[in-house]
Amino acid sequence: MQNRPPPLVSVIVPTFNREDGIRRTLDGLSRQQLRNGSFETIVVSDGSTDGTNEYLTSESTPLPIVAIVQENSGPAAARNRGIEAARGELVVFLDDDVLPAVGLLQAHVDAHERADGRLVTIGPMLNPTDVELGRLVAWEQRMLYKQYDAMTSGELETSSRQFYTGNAAIARQHLVELGGFDESLRRAEDVELAYRLDDHGLNFEFLTEAISYHYASRSYRSWRANAYLYGRNDVLFGRDRDQDWMLPLIGHQFRSRHRLVRILTPIIVPRPALHRPFEKLGRGVSSFAGRLGLERVEQAILSVVYNLAYYEGVCDEVGGAAELAALLDERSDWVT
């Protein structure tokens, strides 16, 4: 046993209170095979209390795993624990709400073997065919599919902006050299790492054949909170993390948003008293449109709600309405 060579791939899956999800993910991993090597599976339970820990340390898992249990410290800390334990040259990150299709690991390996070692690969997280997605997840998946289509057609160059750790692979040496994930971040820790990987000189490639299926679920509160935190983090990264291009990009993207977003942002965002009423209105109208079968209307309203929550986060991080107007290159009188 001690003379066995190290695995070629280390799969790292952080998990928190998703016993059903991690069972599904491990079932998909049990069907993976590599032509010229082996892989190990490292699951880091980040303070789970739902039976996950007992399952991971039992003999019921469908393949051998390295189970690590830690106090709840966030996904960045969980992935870093996995990196520390990893023995493979290539690290594949999966989320605990994805089912890896047969061939996912081999697709990542093939791409890295073709490259010069300075590569980050990203695989799609597709809609599962055996469950109906909730409306918030359906909206998220629609946004992902737009990016997938644009990257596949060449309309959009794959870059750090498309990176996510739900289905991605990186050589372990780069993760070690960069110090892993920033554990001070509880959201967008993968985005922040992607920017450092880009600065480190790595290239990004989208692999249509590295398929996973996304069994996600979202509450309205967490969905909207994510948008707000992404807004704050985009400013934080641009201002404090040496990503000088980020702040101008926020303004550029705002000017390309739907006209309704551009109209409502100066009305809603600078006035905190309007945030909650508008959120309730948007939630109710989108839900009503969904019940009527008006999917496109429902999705459009959700996009407006999400964008306004994002700009609320931007506004709070830059310091107020006047600063937001300056960042977005809008007239100063829009906040009066």
Short mmCIF file of C-alpha atoms in Angstrom, two decimals:
data_model
loop_
_atom_site.label_atom_id
_atom_site.label_comp_id
_atom_site.label_asym_id
_atom_site.label_seq_id
_atom_site.Cartn_x
_atom_site.Cartn_y
_atom_site.Cartn_z
CA MET A 1 0.00 0.00 0.00
CA GLN A 2 2.82 2.41 0.90
CA ASN A 3 4.52 1.84 -2.47
CA ARG A 4 1.49 2.85 -4.52
CA PRO A 5 2.16 5.97 -6.64
CA PRO A 6 0.27 9.15 -5.74
CA PRO A 7 -2.96 9.78 -7.62
CA LEU A 8 -2.94 11.86 -10.77
CA VAL A 9 -5.99 13.84 -9.65
CA SER A 10 -7.29 15.05 -6.31
CA VAL A 11 -11.02 15.85 -6.31
CA ILE A 12 -11.94 18.31 -3.55
CA VAL A 13 -15.57 18.72 -2.50
CA PRO A 14 -16.48 21.07 0.37
CA THR A 15 -19.87 20.39 1.91
CA PHE A 16 -22.19 21.84 4.52
CA ASN A 17 -25.43 20.15 5.58
CA ARG A 18 -26.14 18.57 2.19
CA GLU A 19 -26.07 14.88 2.90
CA ASP A 20 -28.34 14.07 -0.06
CA GLY A 21 -26.23 16.23 -2.34
CA ILE A 22 -22.88 14.75 -1.31
CA ARG A 23 -24.29 11.26 -1.75
CA ARG A 24 -25.22 12.16 -5.32
CA THR A 25 -21.83 13.74 -6.04
CA LEU A 26 -19.94 10.74 -4.69
CA ASP A 27 -22.15 8.40 -6.69
CA GLY A 28 -21.14 10.27 -9.85
CA LEU A 29 -17.48 10.15 -8.87
CA SER A 30 -17.69 6.40 -8.33
CA ARG A 31 -18.36 6.08 -12.09
CA GLN A 32 -15.27 8.05 -13.14
CA GLN A 33 -12.25 6.35 -14.66
CA LEU A 34 -8.89 7.67 -15.81
CA ARG A 35 -6.92 6.06 -18.62
CA ASN A 36 -3.43 6.64 -17.23
CA GLY A 37 -3.73 7.16 -13.52
CA SER A 38 -5.97 7.21 -10.50
CA PHE A 39 -7.79 9.84 -8.49
CA GLU A 40 -8.55 10.46 -4.86
CA THR A 41 -11.64 12.12 -3.44
CA ILE A 42 -11.35 14.54 -0.53
CA VAL A 43 -14.57 15.71 1.11
CA VAL A 44 -14.34 18.50 3.68
CA SER A 45 -17.38 18.84 5.92
CA ASP A 46 -17.53 22.46 7.05
CA GLY A 47 -19.38 22.13 10.33
CA SER A 48 -22.22 19.90 9.08
CA THR A 49 -24.85 18.84 11.61
CA ASP A 50 -27.33 16.90 9.43
CA GLY A 51 -25.73 13.44 9.38
CA THR A 52 -23.15 14.27 6.71
CA ASN A 53 -20.21 13.61 9.03
CA GLU A 54 -21.52 10.20 10.05
CA TYR A 55 -22.08 9.25 6.40
CA LEU A 56 -18.61 10.39 5.30
CA THR A 57 -16.88 8.40 8.04
CA SER A 58 -18.99 5.26 7.49
CA GLU A 59 -18.42 2.39 5.09
CA SER A 60 -21.47 3.44 3.03
CA THR A 61 -19.69 5.73 0.59
CA PRO A 62 -19.60 4.34 -2.99
CA LEU A 63 -15.85 4.88 -3.30
CA PRO A 64 -12.96 5.40 -0.89
CA ILE A 65 -12.72 8.98 0.31
CA VAL A 66 -10.57 11.15 2.52
CA ALA A 67 -13.06 12.66 4.96
CA ILE A 68 -12.10 15.86 6.78
CA VAL A 69 -14.39 17.36 9.41
CA GLN A 70 -13.86 20.92 10.60
CA GLU A 71 -15.76 23.60 12.49
CA ASN A 72 -17.79 25.86 10.24
CA SER A 73 -15.24 28.22 8.70
CA GLY A 74 -16.56 28.87 5.21
CA PRO A 75 -15.96 27.32 1.78
CA ALA A 76 -12.56 28.98 1.31
CA ALA A 77 -11.20 27.39 4.48
CA ALA A 78 -12.75 24.04 3.54
CA ARG A 79 -11.12 24.04 0.10
CA ASN A 80 -7.79 25.05 1.61
CA ARG A 81 -7.97 22.08 3.95
CA GLY A 82 -8.57 19.91 0.91
CA ILE A 83 -5.59 21.41 -0.92
CA GLU A 84 -3.37 20.68 2.09
CA ALA A 85 -4.44 17.04 2.05
CA ALA A 86 -4.28 16.61 -1.74
CA ARG A 87 -1.58 14.40 -3.26
CA GLY A 88 -2.53 14.68 -6.94
CA GLU A 89 -0.81 16.92 -9.48
CA LEU A 90 -4.17 18.19 -10.71
CA VAL A 91 -6.90 19.43 -8.37
CA VAL A 92 -10.52 19.22 -9.53
CA PHE A 93 -13.01 21.26 -7.53
CA LEU A 94 -16.64 20.17 -7.43
CA ASP A 95 -19.55 21.56 -5.44
CA ASP A 96 -21.74 19.30 -3.32
CA ASP A 97 -24.82 20.06 -5.43
CA VAL A 98 -23.43 18.74 -8.72
CA LEU A 99 -23.50 15.30 -10.30
CA PRO A 100 -20.37 14.73 -12.41
CA ALA A 101 -21.18 13.03 -15.69
CA VAL A 102 -19.08 10.07 -16.80
CA GLY A 103 -15.90 11.39 -18.38
CA LEU A 104 -15.71 14.67 -16.45
CA LEU A 105 -12.37 13.94 -14.81
CA GLN A 106 -10.81 12.58 -17.99
CA ALA A 107 -11.89 15.70 -19.90
CA HIS A 108 -10.12 17.94 -17.39
CA VAL A 109 -7.01 15.72 -17.45
CA ASP A 110 -6.86 15.65 -21.26
CA ALA A 111 -7.01 19.44 -21.48
CA HIS A 112 -4.24 19.92 -18.93
CA GLU A 113 -2.05 17.33 -20.64
CA ARG A 114 -2.42 19.24 -23.92
CA ALA A 115 -1.42 22.52 -22.29
CA ASP A 116 1.87 23.76 -20.90
CA GLY A 117 0.82 23.46 -17.28
CA ARG A 118 -0.45 27.04 -16.97
CA LEU A 119 -4.12 26.33 -17.47
CA VAL A 120 -7.39 26.58 -15.58
CA THR A 121 -10.24 24.48 -16.98
CA ILE A 122 -13.93 25.12 -16.37
CA GLY A 123 -16.74 22.68 -17.14
CA PRO A 124 -20.46 23.42 -17.51
CA MET A 125 -23.04 22.84 -14.80
CA LEU A 126 -26.09 21.81 -16.81
CA ASN A 127 -29.74 21.46 -15.87
CA PRO A 128 -30.56 18.00 -14.50
CA THR A 129 -33.20 16.09 -16.43
CA ASP A 130 -34.83 14.29 -13.49
CA VAL A 131 -35.93 17.25 -11.34
CA GLU A 132 -37.72 20.53 -11.95
CA LEU A 133 -35.61 23.53 -10.99
CA GLY A 134 -36.95 26.24 -8.72
CA ARG A 135 -37.55 29.59 -10.39
CA LEU A 136 -34.50 31.25 -8.82
CA VAL A 137 -32.19 28.42 -9.85
CA ALA A 138 -33.78 28.44 -13.31
CA TRP A 139 -32.87 32.14 -13.58
CA GLU A 140 -29.28 31.44 -12.49
CA GLN A 141 -28.99 28.58 -14.95
CA ARG A 142 -30.31 30.75 -17.75
CA MET A 143 -27.54 33.25 -17.03
CA LEU A 144 -24.95 30.45 -17.00
CA TYR A 145 -26.22 29.02 -20.28
CA LYS A 146 -25.83 32.42 -21.94
CA GLN A 147 -22.18 32.43 -20.94
CA TYR A 148 -21.71 28.82 -22.05
CA ASP A 149 -23.17 29.60 -25.47
CA ALA A 150 -21.03 32.73 -25.84
CA MET A 151 -17.83 30.92 -24.86
CA THR A 152 -18.59 27.97 -27.13
CA SER A 153 -19.29 30.22 -30.13
CA GLY A 154 -16.20 32.35 -29.49
CA GLU A 155 -18.26 35.46 -28.87
CA LEU A 156 -16.92 35.55 -25.30
CA GLU A 157 -13.31 34.76 -24.42
CA THR A 158 -13.05 32.44 -21.44
CA SER A 159 -11.36 34.34 -18.62
CA SER A 160 -11.21 34.70 -14.86
CA ARG A 161 -14.65 36.32 -15.01
CA GLN A 162 -16.20 32.94 -15.88
CA PHE A 163 -14.40 30.94 -13.20
CA TYR A 164 -16.34 29.05 -10.53
CA THR A 165 -15.34 26.15 -8.31
CA GLY A 166 -18.48 24.12 -8.97
CA ASN A 167 -16.60 22.31 -11.78
CA ALA A 168 -13.00 23.40 -12.39
CA ALA A 169 -9.43 22.08 -12.44
CA ILE A 170 -6.05 23.66 -11.61
CA ALA A 171 -2.57 22.24 -11.10
CA ARG A 172 -1.99 21.94 -7.37
CA GLN A 173 1.37 23.73 -7.57
CA HIS A 174 -0.33 26.99 -8.61
CA LEU A 175 -2.77 26.81 -5.72
CA VAL A 176 0.11 26.28 -3.30
CA GLU A 177 2.19 29.08 -4.83
CA LEU A 178 -0.71 31.53 -4.47
CA GLY A 179 -1.60 30.48 -0.94
CA GLY A 180 -4.97 29.00 -1.83
CA PHE A 181 -8.29 30.74 -1.21
CA ASP A 182 -8.72 33.91 0.83
CA GLU A 183 -10.40 32.67 4.01
CA SER A 184 -11.58 36.15 4.96
CA LEU A 185 -14.19 35.87 2.18
CA ARG A 186 -17.41 33.94 2.71
CA ARG A 187 -18.66 34.69 -0.81
CA ALA A 188 -16.88 35.18 -4.16
CA GLU A 189 -13.76 33.49 -2.79
CA ASP A 190 -13.50 31.62 -6.09
CA VAL A 191 -13.76 34.87 -8.06
CA GLU A 192 -10.96 36.44 -6.04
CA LEU A 193 -8.76 33.38 -6.57
CA ALA A 194 -9.47 33.51 -10.31
CA TYR A 195 -8.14 37.06 -10.52
CA ARG A 196 -4.91 36.00 -8.80
CA LEU A 197 -4.61 32.99 -11.11
CA ASP A 198 -4.98 35.37 -14.05
CA ASP A 199 -2.31 37.67 -12.64
CA HIS A 200 -0.15 34.56 -12.15
CA GLY A 201 -0.16 34.07 -15.92
CA LEU A 202 -2.60 31.18 -16.23
CA ASN A 203 -4.96 30.76 -19.17
CA PHE A 204 -8.62 29.80 -18.84
CA GLU A 205 -10.40 27.25 -21.02
CA PHE A 206 -14.06 26.21 -21.14
CA LEU A 207 -14.54 22.46 -21.69
CA THR A 208 -17.95 21.55 -23.08
CA GLU A 209 -17.18 17.86 -22.53
CA ALA A 210 -16.46 18.18 -18.76
CA ILE A 211 -20.15 17.98 -17.92
CA SER A 212 -21.79 18.15 -14.53
CA TYR A 213 -25.46 18.52 -13.60
CA HIS A 214 -26.45 21.23 -11.14
CA TYR A 215 -28.97 20.20 -8.45
CA ALA A 216 -29.06 23.61 -6.80
CA SER A 217 -31.67 25.11 -4.51
CA ARG A 218 -31.98 28.74 -3.42
CA SER A 219 -34.09 30.68 -0.99
CA TYR A 220 -35.15 34.12 -2.15
CA ARG A 221 -33.26 35.69 0.74
CA SER A 222 -29.96 33.95 -0.06
CA TRP A 223 -30.36 34.56 -3.80
CA ARG A 224 -30.77 38.30 -3.29
CA ALA A 225 -28.04 38.41 -0.62
CA ASN A 226 -25.61 36.84 -3.08
CA ALA A 227 -26.27 39.65 -5.56
CA TYR A 228 -25.64 42.26 -2.86
CA LEU A 229 -22.40 40.61 -1.76
CA TYR A 230 -21.15 40.32 -5.33
CA GLY A 231 -21.65 44.07 -5.66
CA ARG A 232 -19.66 44.78 -2.52
CA ASN A 233 -16.93 42.33 -3.50
CA ASP A 234 -16.53 43.76 -7.01
CA VAL A 235 -15.74 47.13 -5.46
CA LEU A 236 -13.52 45.56 -2.83
CA PHE A 237 -11.52 43.62 -5.42
CA GLY A 238 -11.14 46.68 -7.64
CA ARG A 239 -10.16 49.01 -4.82
CA ASP A 240 -8.13 46.84 -2.45
CA ARG A 241 -7.02 43.73 -4.39
CA ASP A 242 -5.05 45.26 -7.27
CA GLN A 243 -7.76 44.67 -9.87
CA ASP A 244 -7.70 48.21 -11.25
CA TRP A 245 -9.85 47.31 -14.24
CA MET A 246 -12.80 46.28 -12.07
CA LEU A 247 -14.16 49.71 -11.09
CA PRO A 248 -14.32 51.07 -14.67
CA LEU A 249 -15.94 47.79 -15.70
CA ILE A 250 -18.76 48.29 -13.19
CA GLY A 251 -19.58 51.61 -14.83
CA HIS A 252 -19.27 50.20 -18.34
CA GLN A 253 -21.56 47.29 -17.57
CA PHE A 254 -24.15 49.57 -15.96
CA ARG A 255 -24.48 51.55 -19.18
CA SER A 256 -25.23 48.29 -21.03
CA ARG A 257 -27.90 47.12 -18.58
CA HIS A 258 -31.57 46.96 -19.47
CA ARG A 259 -33.17 50.39 -19.58
CA LEU A 260 -35.44 49.56 -16.65
CA VAL A 261 -32.40 48.79 -14.46
CA ARG A 262 -30.83 52.11 -15.43
CA ILE A 263 -34.07 53.96 -14.66
CA LEU A 264 -34.74 52.29 -11.32
CA THR A 265 -31.17 52.32 -9.95
CA PRO A 266 -31.09 56.08 -9.17
CA ILE A 267 -34.61 55.88 -7.75
CA ILE A 268 -34.30 52.79 -5.56
CA VAL A 269 -30.63 52.23 -4.69
CA PRO A 270 -29.81 55.56 -2.96
CA ARG A 271 -32.95 55.30 -0.80
CA PRO A 272 -32.73 52.42 1.70
CA ALA A 273 -36.35 52.96 2.76
CA LEU A 274 -37.40 51.75 -0.70
CA HIS A 275 -35.27 48.60 -0.76
CA ARG A 276 -37.59 46.31 1.18
CA PRO A 277 -40.86 47.48 -0.46
CA PHE A 278 -39.37 47.11 -3.95
CA GLU A 279 -37.95 43.70 -3.08
CA LYS A 280 -41.39 42.51 -1.91
CA LEU A 281 -43.03 43.99 -5.00
CA GLY A 282 -40.54 42.34 -7.36
CA ARG A 283 -40.86 39.02 -5.59
CA GLY A 284 -44.64 39.11 -5.74
CA VAL A 285 -44.91 40.22 -9.37
CA SER A 286 -42.33 37.69 -10.58
CA SER A 287 -44.08 34.90 -8.69
CA PHE A 288 -47.45 35.92 -10.14
CA ALA A 289 -46.01 35.97 -13.65
CA GLY A 290 -44.58 32.51 -13.07
CA ARG A 291 -47.95 31.12 -11.97
CA LEU A 292 -49.49 32.52 -15.14
CA GLY A 293 -46.86 30.73 -17.21
CA LEU A 294 -45.24 34.00 -18.30
CA GLU A 295 -41.72 32.67 -17.94
CA ARG A 296 -39.98 35.42 -19.89
CA VAL A 297 -41.72 38.13 -17.85
CA GLU A 298 -40.85 36.33 -14.62
CA GLN A 299 -37.20 35.97 -15.60
CA ALA A 300 -36.97 39.62 -16.69
CA ILE A 301 -38.34 40.85 -13.36
CA LEU A 302 -35.92 38.63 -11.46
CA SER A 303 -33.06 40.12 -13.48
CA VAL A 304 -34.12 43.64 -12.45
CA VAL A 305 -34.39 42.64 -8.77
CA TYR A 306 -30.98 40.94 -8.89
CA ASN A 307 -29.29 43.89 -10.55
CA LEU A 308 -30.70 46.40 -8.09
CA ALA A 309 -29.50 44.26 -5.17
CA TYR A 310 -26.06 44.17 -6.83
CA TYR A 311 -25.95 47.97 -7.11
CA GLU A 312 -27.08 48.30 -3.50
CA GLY A 313 -23.96 46.35 -2.58
CA VAL A 314 -21.82 48.54 -4.84
CA CYS A 315 -23.34 51.68 -3.28
CA ASP A 316 -22.67 50.55 0.28
CA GLU A 317 -19.07 49.57 -0.47
CA VAL A 318 -18.14 52.79 -2.30
CA GLY A 319 -19.58 54.87 0.53
CA GLY A 320 -22.89 56.29 -0.67
CA ALA A 321 -25.08 57.53 -3.47
CA ALA A 322 -22.80 60.33 -4.69
CA GLU A 323 -19.86 57.93 -4.91
CA LEU A 324 -22.04 55.42 -6.75
CA ALA A 325 -23.09 58.08 -9.26
CA ALA A 326 -19.45 58.98 -9.85
CA LEU A 327 -18.49 55.32 -10.28
CA LEU A 328 -21.27 54.75 -12.78
CA ASP A 329 -20.40 58.03 -14.54
CA GLU A 330 -23.91 59.36 -14.11
CA ARG A 331 -25.16 62.90 -13.45
CA SER A 332 -24.76 64.00 -9.85
CA ASP A 333 -28.38 65.20 -9.70
CA TRP A 334 -29.70 61.64 -10.01
CA VAL A 335 -29.19 61.15 -6.25
CA THR A 336 -31.00 64.30 -5.09
#
